[in-house]
XYZ file of C-alpha atoms in Angstrom:
463
model
C -22.421 127.154 -91.861
C -25.153 128.903 -89.892
C -25.198 126.229 -87.140
C -21.369 126.242 -87.111
C -21.315 130.040 -86.655
C -23.801 129.888 -83.798
C -21.787 127.196 -82.141
C -18.645 129.259 -82.492
C -20.346 132.291 -80.845
C -21.709 130.047 -78.145
C -18.296 128.587 -77.440
C -16.760 132.041 -77.277
C -19.431 133.237 -74.871
C -18.975 130.163 -72.691
C -15.220 130.685 -72.620
C -15.647 134.367 -71.746
C -18.119 133.545 -68.979
C -15.749 130.954 -67.537
C -12.884 133.407 -67.522
C -15.087 136.016 -65.848
C -16.100 133.519 -63.165
C -12.450 132.623 -62.627
C -11.668 136.383 -62.512
C -9.178 135.940 -65.295
C -10.079 139.309 -66.745
C -7.193 139.554 -69.165
C -8.288 136.402 -71.033
C -11.975 137.323 -70.840
C -11.146 140.730 -72.339
C -9.297 139.050 -75.205
C -12.230 136.735 -75.951
C -14.815 139.507 -75.711
C -12.816 141.722 -78.083
C -12.869 138.807 -80.530
C -16.658 138.504 -80.135
C -17.036 142.262 -80.640
C -14.995 142.071 -83.810
C -16.591 138.929 -85.290
C -20.124 139.465 -84.007
C -20.624 143.256 -83.815
C -24.405 142.815 -83.710
C -24.267 140.833 -80.489
C -24.288 142.797 -77.247
C -22.306 140.190 -75.275
C -18.949 141.240 -76.712
C -19.463 144.868 -75.626
C -20.802 143.867 -72.210
C -17.966 141.383 -71.724
C -15.390 144.108 -72.486
C -17.016 146.382 -69.873
C -17.018 143.645 -67.231
C -13.471 142.568 -68.053
C -12.066 146.106 -67.884
C -13.945 146.884 -64.655
C -13.306 143.437 -63.119
C -17.036 142.812 -63.138
C -17.709 146.315 -61.770
C -15.274 145.880 -58.882
C -12.392 147.961 -60.243
C -12.215 151.740 -60.612
C -11.317 153.091 -64.034
C -10.305 156.706 -64.739
C -12.726 159.142 -66.310
C -11.189 159.019 -69.806
C -11.358 155.211 -69.858
C -14.912 155.287 -68.542
C -15.935 157.453 -71.497
C -14.910 154.633 -73.862
C -16.849 152.104 -71.782
C -19.929 154.322 -72.015
C -19.728 154.077 -75.786
C -19.579 150.279 -75.496
C -22.599 150.328 -73.187
C -24.578 152.315 -75.715
C -24.110 149.316 -78.033
C -25.102 146.948 -75.213
C -28.280 148.923 -74.619
C -29.180 149.072 -78.312
C -28.448 145.392 -79.053
C -29.783 143.728 -75.877
C -33.292 142.380 -75.388
C -35.884 144.753 -74.045
C -36.304 142.645 -70.915
C -32.584 143.057 -70.090
C -32.184 146.727 -70.855
C -33.333 148.089 -67.516
C -31.298 145.741 -65.324
C -28.186 146.196 -67.456
C -28.607 149.964 -67.384
C -29.149 150.066 -63.609
C -26.036 147.978 -63.042
C -23.874 150.128 -65.309
C -25.317 153.411 -63.982
C -24.565 152.341 -60.412
C -20.983 151.618 -61.412
C -20.732 155.047 -63.096
C -22.019 156.681 -59.916
C -19.351 154.852 -57.915
C -16.710 156.086 -60.349
C -18.131 159.582 -60.063
C -17.657 159.398 -56.290
C -14.013 158.622 -56.915
C -13.815 161.563 -59.281
C -15.403 163.739 -56.595
C -12.813 162.389 -54.160
C -10.050 163.335 -56.599
C -11.433 166.867 -56.936
C -11.851 167.145 -53.160
C -8.252 166.069 -52.668
C -7.118 168.740 -55.132
C -9.182 171.314 -53.261
C -7.608 170.252 -49.975
C -4.090 170.406 -51.422
C -4.873 173.836 -52.873
C -6.115 175.060 -49.497
C -3.031 173.742 -47.693
C -0.797 175.332 -50.331
C -2.509 178.712 -49.973
C -2.280 178.461 -46.189
C 1.435 177.706 -46.497
C 1.896 180.607 -48.902
C 0.113 182.993 -46.538
C 2.132 181.741 -43.557
C 5.321 182.182 -45.569
C 4.248 185.736 -46.351
C 3.588 186.421 -42.654
C 7.040 185.051 -41.795
C 8.586 187.217 -44.509
C 6.841 190.368 -43.245
C 7.770 189.624 -39.613
C 11.404 189.114 -40.637
C 11.332 192.448 -42.462
C 9.843 194.163 -39.419
C 12.523 192.679 -37.161
C 15.266 193.659 -39.598
C 13.945 197.213 -39.966
C 13.550 197.716 -36.212
C 17.132 196.561 -35.700
C 18.492 199.597 -37.518
C 19.809 202.415 -35.348
C 17.836 205.266 -36.872
C 18.916 208.844 -36.336
C 15.361 210.124 -36.229
C 15.885 212.577 -39.095
C 14.330 212.662 -42.489
C 15.105 216.206 -43.625
C 18.179 215.898 -45.826
C 20.880 218.245 -47.148
C 20.541 220.859 -44.381
C 24.178 221.859 -44.966
C 23.317 222.594 -48.594
C 20.469 224.822 -47.410
C 22.849 226.800 -45.161
C 25.348 227.137 -48.012
C 22.596 228.309 -50.366
C 21.293 230.863 -47.859
C 24.840 232.166 -47.306
C 25.501 232.643 -51.035
C 22.102 234.271 -51.549
C 22.729 236.604 -48.580
C 26.052 237.654 -50.095
C 24.317 238.462 -53.380
C 21.564 240.476 -51.659
C 24.146 242.387 -49.592
C 26.164 243.078 -52.742
C 23.057 244.332 -54.571
C 22.365 246.765 -51.716
C 25.980 247.906 -51.811
C 26.585 247.467 -55.520
C 30.156 247.187 -56.767
C 32.255 245.093 -59.128
C 32.126 242.147 -56.700
C 28.751 241.421 -58.343
C 30.796 239.596 -60.981
C 31.558 237.091 -58.250
C 28.409 237.119 -56.128
C 25.845 236.888 -58.971
C 26.843 233.408 -60.259
C 27.314 232.092 -56.703
C 24.019 233.700 -55.663
C 22.171 232.003 -58.510
C 23.765 228.731 -57.453
C 22.552 229.429 -53.918
C 18.963 229.970 -55.136
C 19.060 226.680 -57.031
C 20.426 224.899 -53.941
C 17.664 226.335 -51.723
C 14.983 225.348 -54.234
C 16.407 221.808 -54.475
C 16.316 221.478 -50.712
C 12.644 222.415 -50.420
C 11.747 220.381 -53.508
C 13.355 217.272 -52.025
C 12.163 217.609 -48.443
C 8.753 219.260 -48.715
C 7.279 219.242 -52.214
C 8.196 215.670 -53.214
C 7.814 213.886 -49.906
C 5.162 215.964 -48.171
C 5.562 216.981 -44.558
C 8.979 215.895 -43.313
C 8.922 213.041 -40.833
C 11.583 211.391 -38.781
C 12.886 208.041 -39.971
C 11.530 206.491 -36.799
C 8.070 207.907 -37.400
C 8.204 206.778 -41.008
C 9.287 203.291 -39.944
C 6.471 203.122 -37.383
C 4.019 203.888 -40.189
C 5.509 201.102 -42.302
C 5.339 198.672 -39.384
C 1.667 199.524 -38.792
C 0.931 198.917 -42.482
C 2.795 195.604 -42.311
C 0.949 194.497 -39.177
C -2.320 195.379 -40.879
C -1.259 193.169 -43.788
C -0.480 190.355 -41.335
C -3.946 190.693 -39.791
C -5.509 190.470 -43.257
C -3.492 187.346 -44.028
C -4.504 185.767 -40.720
C -8.158 186.373 -41.582
C -7.600 184.667 -44.924
C -5.915 181.750 -43.154
C -8.953 181.457 -40.868
C -11.171 181.186 -43.948
C -8.817 178.603 -45.425
C -8.915 176.574 -42.196
C -12.698 176.555 -42.412
C -12.394 175.371 -46.027
C -9.941 172.646 -44.995
C -12.403 171.392 -42.349
C -15.221 171.402 -44.917
C -13.285 169.493 -47.579
C -11.853 167.066 -45.003
C -15.424 166.130 -44.001
C -16.415 165.960 -47.652
C -13.511 163.604 -48.342
C -14.705 161.314 -45.529
C -18.214 161.320 -46.990
C -16.836 160.533 -50.447
C -14.955 157.535 -49.053
C -18.130 156.186 -47.429
C -19.863 156.170 -50.823
C -17.042 154.390 -52.646
C -17.126 150.547 -52.865
C -14.482 148.713 -50.847
C -13.363 146.921 -54.004
C -12.218 150.292 -55.430
C -9.934 151.221 -52.542
C -6.853 149.336 -53.712
C -7.039 151.208 -57.023
C -7.301 154.683 -55.511
C -4.712 154.656 -52.737
C -3.298 157.978 -53.993
C -6.676 159.611 -53.428
C -7.255 158.001 -50.026
C -3.954 159.032 -48.452
C -4.151 162.055 -46.152
C -0.981 163.601 -47.577
C -2.453 166.878 -48.858
C -0.443 169.077 -46.499
C 2.803 167.240 -47.269
C 2.221 167.582 -51.019
C 1.310 171.269 -50.591
C 4.532 171.867 -48.608
C 6.578 170.242 -51.381
C 4.945 172.506 -53.968
C 5.609 175.572 -51.797
C 9.253 174.532 -51.332
C 9.739 174.372 -55.102
C 8.201 177.832 -55.429
C 10.433 179.271 -52.694
C 13.490 177.679 -54.339
C 12.308 179.188 -57.642
C 12.294 175.774 -59.358
C 9.593 176.908 -61.748
C 9.569 173.777 -63.949
C 8.963 171.417 -61.021
C 6.555 173.868 -59.418
C 4.528 174.123 -62.640
C 4.178 170.350 -62.876
C 3.212 169.885 -59.223
C 0.739 172.782 -59.100
C -1.107 171.529 -62.178
C -0.983 167.877 -61.141
C -2.086 168.133 -57.508
C -4.105 171.342 -57.200
C -6.818 173.249 -59.015
C -4.611 176.367 -59.141
C -2.756 177.596 -62.209
C 0.910 178.507 -62.339
C 0.226 181.955 -63.808
C -2.426 182.713 -61.206
C -0.010 181.927 -58.387
C 3.088 183.595 -59.861
C 1.494 186.697 -61.342
C -1.420 187.411 -59.037
C -1.540 185.558 -55.727
C 2.144 185.482 -54.719
C 2.859 189.203 -55.453
C -0.265 190.237 -53.538
C 0.527 188.253 -50.364
C 4.337 188.415 -50.407
C 5.051 191.901 -51.684
C 8.817 192.036 -52.164
C 8.442 195.585 -53.553
C 6.585 196.944 -50.536
C 7.593 200.184 -48.835
C 9.024 198.201 -45.923
C 11.142 196.055 -48.265
C 12.280 199.192 -50.065
C 13.180 200.784 -46.727
C 15.307 197.752 -45.813
C 16.946 197.684 -49.243
C 17.810 201.375 -48.914
C 19.275 200.809 -45.468
C 21.218 197.803 -46.721
C 22.560 199.895 -49.580
C 23.513 202.671 -47.141
C 25.276 200.196 -44.882
C 27.150 198.690 -47.810
C 28.227 202.142 -48.981
C 29.273 203.028 -45.450
C 31.389 199.892 -45.210
C 32.992 200.721 -48.552
C 33.672 204.272 -47.362
C 35.346 202.996 -44.204
C 37.567 200.716 -46.266
C 38.600 203.659 -48.449
C 39.254 206.062 -45.560
C 42.823 206.097 -44.302
C 43.310 205.673 -40.579
C 44.578 208.619 -38.543
C 48.149 207.892 -37.516
C 50.233 209.363 -34.660
C 52.190 211.653 -36.962
C 48.894 213.286 -38.019
C 48.436 214.551 -34.463
C 51.966 215.955 -34.530
C 51.272 217.758 -37.820
C 47.992 219.170 -36.441
C 49.764 220.422 -33.326
C 52.399 222.115 -35.537
C 49.678 223.704 -37.722
C 47.840 224.919 -34.613
C 51.093 226.471 -33.350
C 51.630 228.295 -36.659
C 48.033 229.499 -36.560
C 48.454 230.770 -33.003
C 51.659 232.629 -33.908
C 49.903 234.116 -36.966
C 47.097 235.436 -34.771
C 49.642 237.034 -32.415
C 51.459 238.679 -35.330
C 48.157 239.883 -36.777
C 47.061 241.451 -33.487
C 50.346 243.339 -33.308
C 49.916 244.628 -36.868
C 46.144 245.145 -36.915
C 46.324 248.612 -38.483
C 45.975 247.149 -42.007
C 42.755 245.303 -41.117
C 39.274 246.811 -41.029
C 37.848 245.876 -37.655
C 34.147 245.495 -38.598
C 34.929 243.567 -41.767
C 37.348 241.337 -39.872
C 34.835 240.510 -37.106
C 32.185 239.549 -39.678
C 34.711 237.451 -41.600
C 35.973 235.650 -38.453
C 32.412 234.795 -37.387
C 31.676 233.495 -40.886
C 34.895 231.473 -41.061
C 34.369 229.944 -37.619
C 30.779 228.920 -38.413
C 31.872 227.625 -41.803
C 34.506 225.430 -40.152
C 32.099 223.891 -37.645
C 29.177 223.301 -40.031
C 31.402 221.878 -42.787
C 29.644 218.745 -44.161
C 32.338 216.093 -44.246
C 29.954 213.511 -45.794
C 29.462 215.720 -48.838
C 33.108 216.794 -48.912
C 36.338 214.915 -49.459
C 37.160 212.369 -46.762
C 39.304 209.605 -48.212
C 42.127 210.924 -46.000
C 42.427 213.453 -43.187
C 44.500 215.788 -45.382
C 41.683 215.839 -47.967
C 39.154 216.846 -45.327
C 41.509 219.512 -43.968
C 42.167 221.031 -47.406
C 38.486 220.996 -48.365
C 37.371 222.519 -45.075
C 40.110 225.168 -45.123
C 39.308 226.150 -48.699
C 35.615 226.574 -47.823
C 36.470 228.539 -44.678
C 38.879 230.898 -46.468
C 36.502 231.476 -49.395
C 33.547 232.301 -47.113
C 35.626 234.534 -44.855
C 37.207 236.390 -47.764
C 33.979 237.093 -49.624
C 32.307 238.414 -46.432
C 35.345 240.537 -45.544
C 35.529 242.048 -49.033
C 31.786 242.763 -49.218
C 31.706 244.498 -45.806
C 35.017 246.262 -46.434
C 33.863 247.680 -49.779
C 30.493 248.770 -48.353
C 32.418 250.829 -45.792
C 35.347 252.161 -47.848
C 33.880 252.041 -51.375
C 37.214 250.694 -52.608
C 39.071 247.388 -52.648
C 42.516 246.688 -54.001
C 42.644 243.347 -55.850
C 45.949 242.309 -54.288
C 44.670 243.215 -50.824
C 41.232 241.616 -51.201
C 42.081 238.479 -53.156
C 45.680 237.640 -52.170
C 46.611 239.218 -48.846
C 43.343 238.615 -46.976
C 42.846 235.000 -48.156
C 46.413 234.205 -47.042
C 45.743 235.928 -43.721
C 42.557 233.934 -43.115
C 44.312 230.721 -44.173
C 47.051 231.295 -41.563
C 44.762 232.226 -38.669
C 42.103 229.571 -39.370
C 44.215 226.585 -40.318
C 44.752 225.521 -36.695
C 41.040 225.560 -35.897
C 40.233 223.886 -39.227
C 42.813 221.146 -38.562
C 41.393 220.349 -35.094
C 37.743 220.436 -36.250
C 38.570 218.363 -39.340
C 40.275 215.739 -37.158
C 37.211 215.508 -34.898
C 34.822 215.307 -37.853
C 36.991 212.724 -39.615
C 37.220 210.420 -36.575
C 33.510 210.841 -35.853
C 32.643 209.905 -39.427
C 34.681 206.711 -39.204
C 32.924 205.732 -35.981
C 29.468 206.439 -37.475
C 30.223 204.512 -40.656
C 31.429 201.487 -38.694
C 28.351 201.596 -36.484
C 25.760 201.802 -39.291
């Protein structure tokens, strides 16, 4: 049985050697696995498996497969004769070094793809910032940043009425105190909004110039990073060439994916998936072809280089929102029709006739009070803030402006009148005089309201 067993092992070894010579590695692997199983104390089975899998050390095997072969070689080294150990070890170690060069090539390729991806990401960020700059500079800015000036004037007027009424105290305090308090709140809100919250007021143009300078500084920083990346690409490109020189020619057919110079193309594909927000595909590609992590790119790198929440982006979003609101306002505003001009002319005629009648019956009017009231009403009409008031139709603007004009004129007239006469009849002060001011001012208010209304439509269309 002993001689028969030895003969069987011998025959198996001869068959395996023949297959190896014929480069029939599939059959040699099968025979060597049989030897390993039936004769585990003989090193030939383990060595034959290594040579069959590696095509007699001419084929590259991946790192995980090489780890299994290293375990087989440990058996070869332990079971082989002392005289063979060194030569067998040198041969296997040389093969492992060749495989390590391939592994280095794989890592170098990942580094190159990573560099190209980062360069593409930085260039995309530069493009994004430049587009934002161009978009922002295209806006027709009015050069103002101080807001709600009309509210300030209104607040100062109401406060002045209260102060005047305190100096000349009378029952009109019932009216001027609540409006005066409202005026104080309005004044405080104005300064809080324009000075305390935002610092020294700047024009929109000046503010935009600051944002553009910050954005250009960011572009310069990105360009410096790209320069560093280009240096890294040159370094790893040379390293890849050196890796290829150290890899056996017999390996090349097995590592075509690592040899190809397609790093930039692969990086562009990964960047495209990121830009399209195809996170699943992006995650697979970034982990497969680069040494970057998805979370690192999405949570840290991308937000830092392509800041979609930057002050410039916010400025553009605000302007876009303003333009959208303006377009909506234009759609809601009714166009001025020919009959509106006829109505305004009729109102102006009535107002003119009312003024003539008033001048012929001026004995009921206090001259000083009337002059102060007319000045107030005229100013009120011209500084009326149509944006803050009603403007869905011309009649709304007219009514709102006239109401404001009459109220301001009446309160000034009554305050001055009472400071002079120390008396004020309710019917005279709160019915007769408001009606009088309504009649004499409605022509001016109608004309000014028409001009303001048309001007607003033009501005809204142009924004």
